[in-house]
PDB file of C-alpha atoms in Angstrom:
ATOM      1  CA  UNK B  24       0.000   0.000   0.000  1.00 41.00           C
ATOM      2  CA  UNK B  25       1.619   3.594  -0.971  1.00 44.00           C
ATOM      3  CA  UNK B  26       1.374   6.274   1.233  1.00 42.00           C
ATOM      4  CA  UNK B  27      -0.413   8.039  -1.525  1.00 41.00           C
ATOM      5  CA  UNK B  28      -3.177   5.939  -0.850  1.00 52.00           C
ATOM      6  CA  UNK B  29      -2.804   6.258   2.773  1.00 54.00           C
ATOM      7  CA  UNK B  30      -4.559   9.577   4.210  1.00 77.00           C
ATOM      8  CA  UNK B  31      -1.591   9.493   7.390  1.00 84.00           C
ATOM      9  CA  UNK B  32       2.032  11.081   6.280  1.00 89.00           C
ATOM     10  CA  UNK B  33       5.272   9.384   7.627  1.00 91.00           C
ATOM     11  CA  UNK B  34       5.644  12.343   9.648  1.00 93.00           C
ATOM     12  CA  UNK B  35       2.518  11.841  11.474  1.00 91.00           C
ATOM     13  CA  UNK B  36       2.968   8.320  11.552  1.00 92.00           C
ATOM     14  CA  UNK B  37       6.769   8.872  13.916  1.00 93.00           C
ATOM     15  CA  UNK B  38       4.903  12.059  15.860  1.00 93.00           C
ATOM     16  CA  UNK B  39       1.702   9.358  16.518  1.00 93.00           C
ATOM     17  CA  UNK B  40       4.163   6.124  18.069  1.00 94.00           C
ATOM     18  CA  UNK B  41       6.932   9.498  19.641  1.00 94.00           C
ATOM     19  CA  UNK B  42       3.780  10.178  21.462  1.00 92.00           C
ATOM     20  CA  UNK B  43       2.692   6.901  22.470  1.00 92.00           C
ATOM     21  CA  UNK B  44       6.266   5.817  23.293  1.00 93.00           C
ATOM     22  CA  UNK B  45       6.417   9.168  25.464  1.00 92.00           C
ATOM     23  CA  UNK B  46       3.114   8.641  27.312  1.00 91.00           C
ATOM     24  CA  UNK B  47       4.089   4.727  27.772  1.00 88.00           C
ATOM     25  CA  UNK B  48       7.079   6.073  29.657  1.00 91.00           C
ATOM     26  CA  UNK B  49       5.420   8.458  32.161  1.00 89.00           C
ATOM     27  CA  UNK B  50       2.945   6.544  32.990  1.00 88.00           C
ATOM     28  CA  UNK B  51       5.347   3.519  33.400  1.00 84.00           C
ATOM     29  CA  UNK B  52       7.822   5.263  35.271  1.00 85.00           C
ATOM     30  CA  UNK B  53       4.920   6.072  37.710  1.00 81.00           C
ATOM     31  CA  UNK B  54       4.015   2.761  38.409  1.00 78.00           C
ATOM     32  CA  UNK B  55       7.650   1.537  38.672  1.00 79.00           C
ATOM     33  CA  UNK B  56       8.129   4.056  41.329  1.00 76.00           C
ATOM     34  CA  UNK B  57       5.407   2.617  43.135  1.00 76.00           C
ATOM     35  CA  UNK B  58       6.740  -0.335  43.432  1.00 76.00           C
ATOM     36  CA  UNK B  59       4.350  -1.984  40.923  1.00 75.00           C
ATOM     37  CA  UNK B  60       5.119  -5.331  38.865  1.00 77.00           C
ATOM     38  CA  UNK B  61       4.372  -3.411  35.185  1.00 78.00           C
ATOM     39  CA  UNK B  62       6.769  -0.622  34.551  1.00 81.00           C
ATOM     40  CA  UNK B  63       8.017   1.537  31.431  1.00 86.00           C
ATOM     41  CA  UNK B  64       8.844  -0.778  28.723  1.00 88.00           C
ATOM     42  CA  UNK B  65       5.289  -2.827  29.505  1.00 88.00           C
ATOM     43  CA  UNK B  66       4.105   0.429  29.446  1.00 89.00           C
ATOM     44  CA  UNK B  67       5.553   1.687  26.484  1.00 91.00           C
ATOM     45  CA  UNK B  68       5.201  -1.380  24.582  1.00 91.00           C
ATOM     46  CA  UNK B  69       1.375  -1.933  25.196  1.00 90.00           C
ATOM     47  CA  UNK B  70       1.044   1.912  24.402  1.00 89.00           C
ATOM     48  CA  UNK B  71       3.104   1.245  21.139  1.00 92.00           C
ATOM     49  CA  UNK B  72       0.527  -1.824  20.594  1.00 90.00           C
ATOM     50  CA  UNK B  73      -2.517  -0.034  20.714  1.00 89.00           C
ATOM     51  CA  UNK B  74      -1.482   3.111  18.893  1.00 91.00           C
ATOM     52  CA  UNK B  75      -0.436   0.726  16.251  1.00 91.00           C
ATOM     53  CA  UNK B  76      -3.607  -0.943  15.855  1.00 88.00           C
ATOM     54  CA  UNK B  77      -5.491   2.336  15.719  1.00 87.00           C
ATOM     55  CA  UNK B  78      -3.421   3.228  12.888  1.00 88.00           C
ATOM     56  CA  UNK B  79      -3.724  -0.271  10.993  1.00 86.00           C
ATOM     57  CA  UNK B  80      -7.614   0.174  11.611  1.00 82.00           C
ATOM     58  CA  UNK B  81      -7.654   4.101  10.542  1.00 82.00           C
ATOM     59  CA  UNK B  82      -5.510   3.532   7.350  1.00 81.00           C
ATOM     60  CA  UNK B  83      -4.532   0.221   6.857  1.00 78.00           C
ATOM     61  CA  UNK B  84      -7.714  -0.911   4.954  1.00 75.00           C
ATOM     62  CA  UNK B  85      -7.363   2.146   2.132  1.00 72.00           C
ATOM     63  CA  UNK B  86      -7.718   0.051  -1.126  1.00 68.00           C
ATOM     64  CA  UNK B  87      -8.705  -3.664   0.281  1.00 63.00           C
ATOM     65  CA  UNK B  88     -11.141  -4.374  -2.472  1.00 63.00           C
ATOM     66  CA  UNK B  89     -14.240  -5.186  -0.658  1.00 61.00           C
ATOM     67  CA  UNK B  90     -15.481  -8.225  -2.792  1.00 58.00           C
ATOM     68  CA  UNK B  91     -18.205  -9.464  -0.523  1.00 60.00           C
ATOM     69  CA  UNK B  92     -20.678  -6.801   0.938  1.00 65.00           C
ATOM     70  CA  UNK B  93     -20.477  -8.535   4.459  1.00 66.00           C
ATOM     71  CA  UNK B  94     -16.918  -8.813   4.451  1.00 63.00           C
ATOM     72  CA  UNK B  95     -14.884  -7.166   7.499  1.00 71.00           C
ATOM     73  CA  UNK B  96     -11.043  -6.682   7.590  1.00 70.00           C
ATOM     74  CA  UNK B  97     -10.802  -5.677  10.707  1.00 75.00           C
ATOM     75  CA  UNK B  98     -12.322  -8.295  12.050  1.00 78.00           C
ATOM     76  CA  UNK B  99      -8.889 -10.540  11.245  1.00 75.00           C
ATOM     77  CA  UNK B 100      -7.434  -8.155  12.921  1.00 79.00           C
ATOM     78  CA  UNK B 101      -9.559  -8.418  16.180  1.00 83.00           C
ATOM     79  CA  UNK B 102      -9.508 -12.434  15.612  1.00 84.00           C
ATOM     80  CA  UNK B 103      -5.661 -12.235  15.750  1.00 84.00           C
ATOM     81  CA  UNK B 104      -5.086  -9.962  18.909  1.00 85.00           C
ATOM     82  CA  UNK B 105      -7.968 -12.114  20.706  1.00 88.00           C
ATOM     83  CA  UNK B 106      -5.699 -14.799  20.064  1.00 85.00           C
ATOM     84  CA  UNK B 107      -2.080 -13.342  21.090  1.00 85.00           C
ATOM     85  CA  UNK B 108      -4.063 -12.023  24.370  1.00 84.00           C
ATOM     86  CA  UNK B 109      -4.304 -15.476  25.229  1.00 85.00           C
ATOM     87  CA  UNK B 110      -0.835 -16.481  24.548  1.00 82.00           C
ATOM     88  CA  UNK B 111       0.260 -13.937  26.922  1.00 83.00           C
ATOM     89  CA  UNK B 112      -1.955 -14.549  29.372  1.00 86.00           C
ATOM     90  CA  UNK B 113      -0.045 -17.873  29.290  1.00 87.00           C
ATOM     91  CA  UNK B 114       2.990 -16.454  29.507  1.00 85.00           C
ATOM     92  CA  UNK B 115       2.740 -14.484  32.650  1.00 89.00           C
ATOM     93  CA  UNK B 116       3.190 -16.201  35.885  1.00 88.00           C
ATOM     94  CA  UNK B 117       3.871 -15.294  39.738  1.00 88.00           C
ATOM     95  CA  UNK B 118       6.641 -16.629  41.243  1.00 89.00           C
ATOM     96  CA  UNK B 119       6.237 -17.951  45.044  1.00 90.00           C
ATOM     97  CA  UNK B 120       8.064 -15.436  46.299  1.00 87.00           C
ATOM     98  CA  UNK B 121       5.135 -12.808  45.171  1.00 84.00           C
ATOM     99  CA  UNK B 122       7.326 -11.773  41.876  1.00 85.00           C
ATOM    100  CA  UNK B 123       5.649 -11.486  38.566  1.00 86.00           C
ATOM    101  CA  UNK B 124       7.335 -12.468  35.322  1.00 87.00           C
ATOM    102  CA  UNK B 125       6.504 -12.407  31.969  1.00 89.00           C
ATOM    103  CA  UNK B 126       4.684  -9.049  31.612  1.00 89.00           C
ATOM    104  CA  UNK B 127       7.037  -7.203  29.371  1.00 88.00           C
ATOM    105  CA  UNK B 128       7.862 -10.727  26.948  1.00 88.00           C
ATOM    106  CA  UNK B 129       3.587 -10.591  26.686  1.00 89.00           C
ATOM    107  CA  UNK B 130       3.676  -6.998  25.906  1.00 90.00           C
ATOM    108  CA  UNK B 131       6.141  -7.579  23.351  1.00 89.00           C
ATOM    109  CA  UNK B 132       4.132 -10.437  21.840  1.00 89.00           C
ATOM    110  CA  UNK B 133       0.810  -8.439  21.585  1.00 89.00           C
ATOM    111  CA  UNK B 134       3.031  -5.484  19.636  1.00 91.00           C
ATOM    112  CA  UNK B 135       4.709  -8.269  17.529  1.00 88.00           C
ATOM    113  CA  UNK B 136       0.861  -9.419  16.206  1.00 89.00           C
ATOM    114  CA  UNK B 137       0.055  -5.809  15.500  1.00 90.00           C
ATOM    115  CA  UNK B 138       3.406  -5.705  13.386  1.00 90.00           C
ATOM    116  CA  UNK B 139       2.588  -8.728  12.306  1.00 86.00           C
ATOM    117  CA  UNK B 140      -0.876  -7.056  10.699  1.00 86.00           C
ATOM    118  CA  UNK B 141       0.837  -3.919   9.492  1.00 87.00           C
ATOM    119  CA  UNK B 142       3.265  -6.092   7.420  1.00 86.00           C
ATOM    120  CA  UNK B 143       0.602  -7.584   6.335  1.00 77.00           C
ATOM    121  CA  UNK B 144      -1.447  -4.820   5.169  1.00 78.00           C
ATOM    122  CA  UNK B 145       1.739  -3.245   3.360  1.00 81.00           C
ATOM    123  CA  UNK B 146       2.357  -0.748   6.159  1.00 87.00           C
ATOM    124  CA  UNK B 147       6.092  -0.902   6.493  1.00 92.00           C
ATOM    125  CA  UNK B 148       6.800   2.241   7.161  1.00 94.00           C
ATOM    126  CA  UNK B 149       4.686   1.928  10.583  1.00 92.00           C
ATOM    127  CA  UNK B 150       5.897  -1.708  11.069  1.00 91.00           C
ATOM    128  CA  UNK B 151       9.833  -0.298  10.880  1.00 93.00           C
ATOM    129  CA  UNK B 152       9.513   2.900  13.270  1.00 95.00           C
ATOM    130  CA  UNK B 153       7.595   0.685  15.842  1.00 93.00           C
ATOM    131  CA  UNK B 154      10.072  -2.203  15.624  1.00 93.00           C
ATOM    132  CA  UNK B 155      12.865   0.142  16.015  1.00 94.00           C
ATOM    133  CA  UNK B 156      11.050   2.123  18.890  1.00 94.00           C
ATOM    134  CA  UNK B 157      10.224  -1.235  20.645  1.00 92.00           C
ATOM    135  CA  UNK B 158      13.992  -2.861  20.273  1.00 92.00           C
ATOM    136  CA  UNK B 159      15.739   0.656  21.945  1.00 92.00           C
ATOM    137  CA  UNK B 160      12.893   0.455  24.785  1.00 89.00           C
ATOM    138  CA  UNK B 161      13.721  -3.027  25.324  1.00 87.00           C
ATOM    139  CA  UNK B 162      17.507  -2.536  25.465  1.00 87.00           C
ATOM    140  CA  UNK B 163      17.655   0.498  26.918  1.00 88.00           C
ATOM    141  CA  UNK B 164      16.637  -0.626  30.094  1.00 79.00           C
ATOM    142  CA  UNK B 165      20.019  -3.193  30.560  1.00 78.00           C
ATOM    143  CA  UNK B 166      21.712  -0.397  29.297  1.00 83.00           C
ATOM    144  CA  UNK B 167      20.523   1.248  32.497  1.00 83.00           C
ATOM    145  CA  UNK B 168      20.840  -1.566  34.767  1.00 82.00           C
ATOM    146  CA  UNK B 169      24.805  -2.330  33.621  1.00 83.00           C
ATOM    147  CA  UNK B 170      25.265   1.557  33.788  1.00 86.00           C
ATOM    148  CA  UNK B 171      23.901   1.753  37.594  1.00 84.00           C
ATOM    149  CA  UNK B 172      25.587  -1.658  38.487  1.00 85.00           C
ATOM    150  CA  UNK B 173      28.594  -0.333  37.109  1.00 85.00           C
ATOM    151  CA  UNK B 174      28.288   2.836  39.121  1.00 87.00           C
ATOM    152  CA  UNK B 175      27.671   1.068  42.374  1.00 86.00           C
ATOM    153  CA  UNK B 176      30.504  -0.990  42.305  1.00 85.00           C
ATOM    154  CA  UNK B 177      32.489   1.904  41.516  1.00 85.00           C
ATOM    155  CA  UNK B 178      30.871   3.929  44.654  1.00 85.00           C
ATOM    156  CA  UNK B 179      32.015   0.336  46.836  1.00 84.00           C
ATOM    157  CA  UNK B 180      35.159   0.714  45.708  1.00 81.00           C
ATOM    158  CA  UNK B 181      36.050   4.008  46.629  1.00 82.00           C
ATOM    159  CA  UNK B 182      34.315   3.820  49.883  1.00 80.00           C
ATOM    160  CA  UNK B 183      36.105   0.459  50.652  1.00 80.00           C
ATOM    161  CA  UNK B 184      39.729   2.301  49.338  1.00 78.00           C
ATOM    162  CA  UNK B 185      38.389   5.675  51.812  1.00 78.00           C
ATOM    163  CA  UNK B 186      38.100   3.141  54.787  1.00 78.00           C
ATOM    164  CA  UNK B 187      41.266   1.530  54.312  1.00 75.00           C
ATOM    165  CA  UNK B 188      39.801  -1.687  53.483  1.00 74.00           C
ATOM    166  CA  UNK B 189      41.303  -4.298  50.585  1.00 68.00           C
ATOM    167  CA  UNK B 190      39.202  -3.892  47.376  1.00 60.00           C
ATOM    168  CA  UNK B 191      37.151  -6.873  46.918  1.00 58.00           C
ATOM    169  CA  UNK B 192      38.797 -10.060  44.894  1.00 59.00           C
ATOM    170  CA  UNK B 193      36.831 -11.549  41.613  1.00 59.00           C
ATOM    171  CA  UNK B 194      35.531 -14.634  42.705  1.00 59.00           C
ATOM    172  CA  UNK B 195      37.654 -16.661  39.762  1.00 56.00           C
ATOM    173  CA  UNK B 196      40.456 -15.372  41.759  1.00 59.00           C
ATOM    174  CA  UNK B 197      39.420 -16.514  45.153  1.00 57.00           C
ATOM    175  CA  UNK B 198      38.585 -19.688  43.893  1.00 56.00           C
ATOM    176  CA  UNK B 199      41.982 -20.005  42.248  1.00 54.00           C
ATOM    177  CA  UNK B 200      43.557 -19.318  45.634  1.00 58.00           C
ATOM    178  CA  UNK B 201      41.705 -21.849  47.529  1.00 56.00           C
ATOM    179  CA  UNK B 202      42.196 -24.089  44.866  1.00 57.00           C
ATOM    180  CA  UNK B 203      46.099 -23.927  44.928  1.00 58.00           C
ATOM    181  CA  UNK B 204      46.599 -23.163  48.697  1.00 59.00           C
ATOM    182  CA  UNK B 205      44.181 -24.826  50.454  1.00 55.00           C
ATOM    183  CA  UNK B 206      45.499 -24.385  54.066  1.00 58.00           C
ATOM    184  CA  UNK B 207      45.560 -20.598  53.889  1.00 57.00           C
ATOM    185  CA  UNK B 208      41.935 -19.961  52.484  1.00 52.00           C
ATOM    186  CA  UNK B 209      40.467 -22.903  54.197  1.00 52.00           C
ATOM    187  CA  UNK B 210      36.764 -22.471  55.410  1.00 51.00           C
ATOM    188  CA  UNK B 211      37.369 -24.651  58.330  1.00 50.00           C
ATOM    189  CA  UNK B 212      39.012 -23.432  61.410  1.00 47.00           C
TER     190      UNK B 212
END
């Protein structure tokens, strides 16, 4: 489908999933600040999801040839995210410790269908910018984590050098130790 026949620009198309991606993250970061299982990149990805599928419904059916009266596109695609609902219902479990996993992978698999659609229909365009927006939420966040890991241990460090204290060994190298002198790093007394 050309975008001639589309009544949506690219531009509006990027400003549409900037501003789903954007809202995704406030609201996320919200709810990750209260302590809640779902944060941003659910958040931004179920955003992404349904802004998609407004679009696909808005302008992805220019130019279907309608050859039966009766006949519904969207209806597939309601058939289709019915469907993926359930396979992430399945995904998502609680741990017994009270953790929940699997939110985000469902997320992801619910905006993967509406991609899924949009290639279908011929809007590749949409499918690309939401892909892209999608993978950078996704590894932004153990971006993050390494970055703030990275900065703690740092922080340790220099607390550990401030005090006067050894800096801690890498655990290959304590191992190694008690491996080859076993009398000096015993555990026993």
């Amino acid at each position: 489908m050309s975008l001639g026949e589309m009544s949506i620009t690219y531009n509006d198309i990027v400003l549409r999933l900037l501003a789903a991606t954007l809202i995704g993250f406030v609201l996320g970061l919200e709810r990750k600040h209260s302590a809640k299982p779902v944060g941003a990149r659910t958040h931004i990805l179920v955003c992404l999801s349904a802004c998609v599928v407004a679009m696909i419904s808005a302008y992805g059916f220019v130019g279907v040839p309608q050859f039966n009266p009766n006949a519904d596109p969207a209806r597939l695609v309601v058939g289709v995210l019915t469907g993926i609902g359930f396979i992430g219902a399945g995904i998502i479990w609680k741990a017994p410790a009270g953790n929940v996993h699997g939110i985000t992978t469902a997320a992801a698999i619910f905006l993967l269908a509406a991609l899924g659609i949009a290639c279908g229909l011929g809007l590749f365009f949409l499918a690309g910018i939401t892909a892209l927006i999608a993978f950078i939420t996704l590894v932004t966040n153990d971006w993050v984590k390494h970055y703030q890991n990275y900065k703690l241990r740092k922080q340790t460090a220099a607390k550990m050098e401030e005090y006067g204290l050894d800096k801690p060994k890498p655990q290959k190298e304590r191992a190694y130790r008690r491996i080859n002198d076993p009398k000096k790093h015993s555990d026993q007394p």
